[in-house]
PDB file of C-alpha atoms in Angstrom:
ATOM      1  CA  UNK A   1     -22.576  -1.657 -13.385  1.00 40.00           C
ATOM      2  CA  UNK A   2     -22.871   2.040 -14.284  1.00 37.00           C
ATOM      3  CA  UNK A   3     -25.725   2.478 -11.795  1.00 41.00           C
ATOM      4  CA  UNK A   4     -23.665   0.886  -9.044  1.00 39.00           C
ATOM      5  CA  UNK A   5     -20.711   3.149  -9.829  1.00 36.00           C
ATOM      6  CA  UNK A   6     -22.945   6.215  -9.912  1.00 40.00           C
ATOM      7  CA  UNK A   7     -24.353   5.335  -6.500  1.00 47.00           C
ATOM      8  CA  UNK A   8     -20.857   4.947  -5.120  1.00 50.00           C
ATOM      9  CA  UNK A   9     -19.784   8.314  -6.469  1.00 48.00           C
ATOM     10  CA  UNK A  10     -22.839  10.045  -5.045  1.00 48.00           C
ATOM     11  CA  UNK A  11     -22.028   8.556  -1.653  1.00 56.00           C
ATOM     12  CA  UNK A  12     -18.520  10.036  -1.912  1.00 59.00           C
ATOM     13  CA  UNK A  13     -19.369  13.302  -3.666  1.00 51.00           C
ATOM     14  CA  UNK A  14     -16.673  15.482  -2.018  1.00 63.00           C
ATOM     15  CA  UNK A  15     -14.017  13.028  -3.167  1.00 66.00           C
ATOM     16  CA  UNK A  16     -15.612  12.739  -6.629  1.00 64.00           C
ATOM     17  CA  UNK A  17     -15.501  16.498  -7.094  1.00 63.00           C
ATOM     18  CA  UNK A  18     -11.761  16.448  -6.500  1.00 63.00           C
ATOM     19  CA  UNK A  19     -11.241  13.471  -8.802  1.00 58.00           C
ATOM     20  CA  UNK A  20     -12.961  15.224 -11.707  1.00 57.00           C
ATOM     21  CA  UNK A  21     -10.308  17.954 -11.467  1.00 54.00           C
ATOM     22  CA  UNK A  22      -7.507  15.415 -11.117  1.00 49.00           C
ATOM     23  CA  UNK A  23      -5.003  17.129 -13.463  1.00 53.00           C
ATOM     24  CA  UNK A  24      -4.831  20.036 -10.996  1.00 57.00           C
ATOM     25  CA  UNK A  25      -4.551  17.914  -7.854  1.00 66.00           C
ATOM     26  CA  UNK A  26      -1.203  18.091  -6.105  1.00 77.00           C
ATOM     27  CA  UNK A  27      -2.205  17.475  -2.491  1.00 84.00           C
ATOM     28  CA  UNK A  28      -3.670  14.309  -0.934  1.00 88.00           C
ATOM     29  CA  UNK A  29      -7.456  13.927  -1.220  1.00 89.00           C
ATOM     30  CA  UNK A  30      -9.256  12.553   1.827  1.00 92.00           C
ATOM     31  CA  UNK A  31     -11.587   9.610   1.211  1.00 93.00           C
ATOM     32  CA  UNK A  32     -12.597   9.235   4.852  1.00 94.00           C
ATOM     33  CA  UNK A  33     -11.637   8.666   8.479  1.00 94.00           C
ATOM     34  CA  UNK A  34     -12.235   5.272  10.026  1.00 95.00           C
ATOM     35  CA  UNK A  35     -11.407   5.147  13.713  1.00 95.00           C
ATOM     36  CA  UNK A  36      -7.761   6.114  14.035  1.00 96.00           C
ATOM     37  CA  UNK A  37      -7.111   5.493  10.336  1.00 98.00           C
ATOM     38  CA  UNK A  38      -7.260   7.859   7.371  1.00 96.00           C
ATOM     39  CA  UNK A  39      -7.827   6.743   3.791  1.00 96.00           C
ATOM     40  CA  UNK A  40      -6.714   9.168   1.130  1.00 95.00           C
ATOM     41  CA  UNK A  41      -5.618   9.347  -2.487  1.00 93.00           C
ATOM     42  CA  UNK A  42      -1.965  10.306  -2.933  1.00 92.00           C
ATOM     43  CA  UNK A  43      -1.205  12.149  -6.209  1.00 88.00           C
ATOM     44  CA  UNK A  44       2.537  11.760  -5.600  1.00 87.00           C
ATOM     45  CA  UNK A  45       2.072   7.961  -5.589  1.00 88.00           C
ATOM     46  CA  UNK A  46       0.478   7.827  -9.036  1.00 87.00           C
ATOM     47  CA  UNK A  47      -3.000   8.493  -7.609  1.00 89.00           C
ATOM     48  CA  UNK A  48      -2.785   5.476  -5.315  1.00 93.00           C
ATOM     49  CA  UNK A  49      -5.077   5.232  -2.294  1.00 95.00           C
ATOM     50  CA  UNK A  50      -3.380   4.604   1.047  1.00 97.00           C
ATOM     51  CA  UNK A  51      -4.258   3.746   4.640  1.00 97.00           C
ATOM     52  CA  UNK A  52      -2.381   5.721   7.269  1.00 97.00           C
ATOM     53  CA  UNK A  53      -2.350   6.470  10.969  1.00 98.00           C
ATOM     54  CA  UNK A  54      -0.271   8.541  13.391  1.00 97.00           C
ATOM     55  CA  UNK A  55       0.450   7.366  16.929  1.00 97.00           C
ATOM     56  CA  UNK A  56       1.164   9.133  20.225  1.00 96.00           C
ATOM     57  CA  UNK A  57       4.592   7.486  20.304  1.00 95.00           C
ATOM     58  CA  UNK A  58       5.655   9.553  17.283  1.00 94.00           C
ATOM     59  CA  UNK A  59       5.324   6.646  14.864  1.00 96.00           C
ATOM     60  CA  UNK A  60       3.246   6.775  11.719  1.00 96.00           C
ATOM     61  CA  UNK A  61       2.235   3.844   9.547  1.00 97.00           C
ATOM     62  CA  UNK A  62       1.207   3.738   5.876  1.00 97.00           C
ATOM     63  CA  UNK A  63      -0.090   0.861   3.777  1.00 97.00           C
ATOM     64  CA  UNK A  64      -0.941   0.708   0.070  1.00 97.00           C
ATOM     65  CA  UNK A  65      -1.170  -1.850  -2.700  1.00 94.00           C
ATOM     66  CA  UNK A  66       0.757  -2.299  -5.918  1.00 91.00           C
ATOM     67  CA  UNK A  67      -0.709  -4.081  -8.904  1.00 83.00           C
ATOM     68  CA  UNK A  68       0.960  -6.512 -11.265  1.00 74.00           C
ATOM     69  CA  UNK A  69      -0.515  -9.409 -13.205  1.00 68.00           C
ATOM     70  CA  UNK A  70      -0.028 -12.584 -11.227  1.00 69.00           C
ATOM     71  CA  UNK A  71       2.033 -10.799  -8.578  1.00 76.00           C
ATOM     72  CA  UNK A  72      -0.090  -8.266  -6.670  1.00 84.00           C
ATOM     73  CA  UNK A  73       1.399  -7.051  -3.436  1.00 92.00           C
ATOM     74  CA  UNK A  74       1.665  -4.200  -1.004  1.00 95.00           C
ATOM     75  CA  UNK A  75       3.928  -1.597   0.527  1.00 96.00           C
ATOM     76  CA  UNK A  76       4.080  -0.947   4.252  1.00 97.00           C
ATOM     77  CA  UNK A  77       6.114   1.816   5.834  1.00 96.00           C
ATOM     78  CA  UNK A  78       6.695   2.892   9.419  1.00 96.00           C
ATOM     79  CA  UNK A  79       8.263   6.206  10.304  1.00 95.00           C
ATOM     80  CA  UNK A  80       9.481   8.148  13.296  1.00 93.00           C
ATOM     81  CA  UNK A  81      11.439  11.407  13.239  1.00 90.00           C
ATOM     82  CA  UNK A  82      13.434  10.154  16.252  1.00 92.00           C
ATOM     83  CA  UNK A  83      15.125   7.533  14.069  1.00 93.00           C
ATOM     84  CA  UNK A  84      17.898   9.950  13.145  1.00 91.00           C
ATOM     85  CA  UNK A  85      20.556   7.237  12.806  1.00 93.00           C
ATOM     86  CA  UNK A  86      18.857   5.539   9.859  1.00 94.00           C
ATOM     87  CA  UNK A  87      20.940   5.648   6.702  1.00 93.00           C
ATOM     88  CA  UNK A  88      19.069   6.589   3.550  1.00 93.00           C
ATOM     89  CA  UNK A  89      18.441   3.534   1.303  1.00 95.00           C
ATOM     90  CA  UNK A  90      20.204   1.175   3.709  1.00 95.00           C
ATOM     91  CA  UNK A  91      18.534  -2.213   4.223  1.00 97.00           C
ATOM     92  CA  UNK A  92      17.531  -3.148   7.787  1.00 97.00           C
ATOM     93  CA  UNK A  93      16.232  -6.539   8.917  1.00 97.00           C
ATOM     94  CA  UNK A  94      13.143  -6.003  11.081  1.00 97.00           C
ATOM     95  CA  UNK A  95      11.099  -8.637  12.922  1.00 97.00           C
ATOM     96  CA  UNK A  96       7.317  -8.149  12.868  1.00 97.00           C
ATOM     97  CA  UNK A  97       5.333  -9.863  15.623  1.00 96.00           C
ATOM     98  CA  UNK A  98       1.535  -9.960  15.366  1.00 95.00           C
ATOM     99  CA  UNK A  99      -0.729 -10.669  18.327  1.00 89.00           C
ATOM    100  CA  UNK A 100      -1.794 -13.973  16.786  1.00 70.00           C
ATOM    101  CA  UNK A 101       1.699 -15.236  17.546  1.00 78.00           C
ATOM    102  CA  UNK A 102       3.266 -15.147  14.092  1.00 86.00           C
ATOM    103  CA  UNK A 103       6.712 -13.666  13.495  1.00 93.00           C
ATOM    104  CA  UNK A 104       8.197 -12.379  10.250  1.00 95.00           C
ATOM    105  CA  UNK A 105      11.786 -11.384   9.542  1.00 96.00           C
ATOM    106  CA  UNK A 106      11.482  -8.722   6.850  1.00 95.00           C
ATOM    107  CA  UNK A 107      14.012  -6.693   4.913  1.00 97.00           C
ATOM    108  CA  UNK A 108      13.106  -3.010   5.012  1.00 97.00           C
ATOM    109  CA  UNK A 109      14.743  -0.049   3.316  1.00 97.00           C
ATOM    110  CA  UNK A 110      15.255   3.330   4.973  1.00 96.00           C
ATOM    111  CA  UNK A 111      13.919   6.464   3.278  1.00 93.00           C
ATOM    112  CA  UNK A 112      13.833  10.070   4.409  1.00 89.00           C
ATOM    113  CA  UNK A 113      10.813  12.370   4.015  1.00 77.00           C
ATOM    114  CA  UNK A 114      11.774  15.711   5.445  1.00 77.00           C
ATOM    115  CA  UNK A 115      12.473  15.197   9.144  1.00 79.00           C
ATOM    116  CA  UNK A 116      10.667  11.866   9.113  1.00 80.00           C
ATOM    117  CA  UNK A 117      12.776   8.724   8.857  1.00 89.00           C
ATOM    118  CA  UNK A 118      10.934   5.733   7.393  1.00 94.00           C
ATOM    119  CA  UNK A 119      11.411   2.009   6.992  1.00 96.00           C
ATOM    120  CA  UNK A 120       9.604   0.591   3.973  1.00 97.00           C
ATOM    121  CA  UNK A 121       8.914  -2.976   2.943  1.00 97.00           C
ATOM    122  CA  UNK A 122       7.518  -4.394  -0.288  1.00 95.00           C
ATOM    123  CA  UNK A 123       5.935  -7.836  -0.268  1.00 93.00           C
ATOM    124  CA  UNK A 124       3.497 -10.169  -1.990  1.00 91.00           C
ATOM    125  CA  UNK A 125       3.197 -12.502   1.024  1.00 91.00           C
ATOM    126  CA  UNK A 126      -0.496 -12.987   1.631  1.00 90.00           C
ATOM    127  CA  UNK A 127       0.093 -14.623   5.032  1.00 92.00           C
ATOM    128  CA  UNK A 128       1.847 -11.480   6.231  1.00 94.00           C
ATOM    129  CA  UNK A 129      -1.015  -9.371   4.907  1.00 92.00           C
ATOM    130  CA  UNK A 130      -3.530 -11.606   6.708  1.00 92.00           C
ATOM    131  CA  UNK A 131      -1.653 -11.129   9.975  1.00 93.00           C
ATOM    132  CA  UNK A 132      -1.540  -7.382   9.451  1.00 94.00           C
ATOM    133  CA  UNK A 133      -5.275  -7.157   8.731  1.00 93.00           C
ATOM    134  CA  UNK A 134      -6.507  -9.555  11.422  1.00 93.00           C
ATOM    135  CA  UNK A 135      -4.314  -8.549  14.379  1.00 95.00           C
ATOM    136  CA  UNK A 136      -5.021  -5.919  16.995  1.00 95.00           C
ATOM    137  CA  UNK A 137      -1.383  -4.987  17.518  1.00 96.00           C
ATOM    138  CA  UNK A 138       2.018  -5.324  15.883  1.00 97.00           C
ATOM    139  CA  UNK A 139       5.418  -5.195  17.517  1.00 96.00           C
ATOM    140  CA  UNK A 140       8.593  -4.493  15.560  1.00 97.00           C
ATOM    141  CA  UNK A 141      12.103  -5.410  16.616  1.00 96.00           C
ATOM    142  CA  UNK A 142      15.525  -4.465  15.304  1.00 96.00           C
ATOM    143  CA  UNK A 143      18.457  -6.514  16.639  1.00 95.00           C
ATOM    144  CA  UNK A 144      16.077  -7.918  19.283  1.00 94.00           C
ATOM    145  CA  UNK A 145      15.181  -4.436  20.558  1.00 96.00           C
ATOM    146  CA  UNK A 146      11.571  -3.287  20.318  1.00 96.00           C
ATOM    147  CA  UNK A 147      11.310  -0.248  18.036  1.00 96.00           C
ATOM    148  CA  UNK A 148       7.501  -0.038  17.759  1.00 97.00           C
ATOM    149  CA  UNK A 149       4.347  -1.370  19.400  1.00 96.00           C
ATOM    150  CA  UNK A 150       1.360  -0.144  17.422  1.00 97.00           C
ATOM    151  CA  UNK A 151      -2.380  -0.706  17.527  1.00 97.00           C
ATOM    152  CA  UNK A 152      -3.959  -2.169  14.382  1.00 97.00           C
ATOM    153  CA  UNK A 153      -7.507  -1.925  15.670  1.00 96.00           C
ATOM    154  CA  UNK A 154      -9.867  -1.136  12.788  1.00 96.00           C
ATOM    155  CA  UNK A 155      -7.251  -1.521  10.048  1.00 97.00           C
ATOM    156  CA  UNK A 156      -9.202  -4.249   8.223  1.00 96.00           C
ATOM    157  CA  UNK A 157     -12.166  -1.917   7.638  1.00 96.00           C
ATOM    158  CA  UNK A 158      -9.786   0.859   6.628  1.00 97.00           C
ATOM    159  CA  UNK A 159      -8.163  -1.395   4.004  1.00 96.00           C
ATOM    160  CA  UNK A 160     -11.599  -2.254   2.591  1.00 96.00           C
ATOM    161  CA  UNK A 161     -12.289   1.479   2.283  1.00 95.00           C
ATOM    162  CA  UNK A 162      -8.875   1.985   0.676  1.00 95.00           C
ATOM    163  CA  UNK A 163      -9.785  -0.592  -1.969  1.00 94.00           C
ATOM    164  CA  UNK A 164     -13.096   1.214  -2.597  1.00 94.00           C
ATOM    165  CA  UNK A 165     -11.189   4.483  -2.901  1.00 93.00           C
ATOM    166  CA  UNK A 166      -8.835   2.909  -5.445  1.00 92.00           C
ATOM    167  CA  UNK A 167     -11.682   1.486  -7.498  1.00 91.00           C
ATOM    168  CA  UNK A 168     -13.423   4.858  -7.664  1.00 90.00           C
ATOM    169  CA  UNK A 169     -10.186   6.681  -8.502  1.00 88.00           C
ATOM    170  CA  UNK A 170      -9.278   4.281 -11.291  1.00 89.00           C
ATOM    171  CA  UNK A 171     -12.769   4.473 -12.790  1.00 86.00           C
ATOM    172  CA  UNK A 172     -12.535   8.260 -12.909  1.00 82.00           C
ATOM    173  CA  UNK A 173      -9.106   8.235 -14.486  1.00 78.00           C
ATOM    174  CA  UNK A 174      -9.808   5.158 -16.654  1.00 81.00           C
ATOM    175  CA  UNK A 175      -6.668   3.567 -15.276  1.00 77.00           C
ATOM    176  CA  UNK A 176      -5.792  -0.118 -15.439  1.00 76.00           C
ATOM    177  CA  UNK A 177      -3.385  -0.951 -12.646  1.00 72.00           C
ATOM    178  CA  UNK A 178      -2.515  -4.397 -13.955  1.00 54.00           C
ATOM    179  CA  UNK A 179       0.878  -4.537 -15.656  1.00 52.00           C
ATOM    180  CA  UNK A 180       1.637  -7.082 -18.411  1.00 44.00           C
ATOM    181  CA  UNK A 181       3.156 -10.268 -17.103  1.00 45.00           C
ATOM    182  CA  UNK A 182       6.455 -10.570 -18.978  1.00 49.00           C
ATOM    183  CA  UNK A 183       7.698 -13.602 -17.058  1.00 51.00           C
ATOM    184  CA  UNK A 184       6.663 -15.921 -19.934  1.00 52.00           C
ATOM    185  CA  UNK A 185       8.852 -15.188 -22.992  1.00 51.00           C
ATOM    186  CA  UNK A 186       6.474 -17.193 -25.185  1.00 52.00           C
ATOM    187  CA  UNK A 187       3.360 -15.213 -24.212  1.00 48.00           C
ATOM    188  CA  UNK A 188       1.560 -13.631 -27.158  1.00 47.00           C
ATOM    189  CA  UNK A 189      -1.718 -11.995 -27.989  1.00 47.00           C
ATOM    190  CA  UNK A 190      -4.445 -14.384 -28.962  1.00 43.00           C
ATOM    191  CA  UNK A 191      -5.184 -14.591 -32.675  1.00 44.00           C
ATOM    192  CA  UNK A 192      -7.708 -16.409 -34.802  1.00 41.00           C
ATOM    193  CA  UNK A 193      -5.281 -16.554 -37.738  1.00 45.00           C
ATOM    194  CA  UNK A 194      -3.277 -19.733 -38.317  1.00 44.00           C
ATOM    195  CA  UNK A 195       0.504 -19.512 -38.272  1.00 45.00           C
ATOM    196  CA  UNK A 196       3.367 -21.832 -39.138  1.00 46.00           C
ATOM    197  CA  UNK A 197       5.347 -20.390 -36.239  1.00 44.00           C
ATOM    198  CA  UNK A 198       3.533 -21.098 -32.925  1.00 42.00           C
ATOM    199  CA  UNK A 199       5.908 -18.786 -31.031  1.00 34.00           C
ATOM    200  CA  UNK A 200       5.295 -15.768 -33.230  1.00 44.00           C
ATOM    201  CA  UNK A 201       3.867 -12.808 -31.218  1.00 42.00           C
TER     202      UNK A 201
END
């Protein structure tokens, strides 16, 4: 395992050099460019690796994962500085249409980043993720009006590279992204000692 990790780090030496000085990193660190997509580590997102792309229409799209035991998922955000009428933190229902013919009605929340207005969604739906990764385009509609028509060409490879970026980052920082699953109130650490109370932590 160590040899495999070492080989990976050597292949990504510019990134590794940044990671070793992680406490001083404040700006995004580029992992690589893959077609029209960039993969980079975002210090302001708890050193999470993201996939992102900018489009000639003024839109930009970002994708990244979140990690939780039993409930892994992802964030996806789309922004455009022309969306000046968005209300910060207001929820908007947006329809996503992939080129494979599937449609998803998704609740998104508006956020502002400087002059850029963004709609962000959080989901654990693997079918949506499959459509996002396997489609060549995505259309987005708000109140039946098209608000975006974006190319997803090459995004599947970019997501694979994002996952490699995250693995390398977490190994450097010795980070475990998996949060304890607290949905079971009777969950407890395993013990070899006998107990009269089977529910005792």
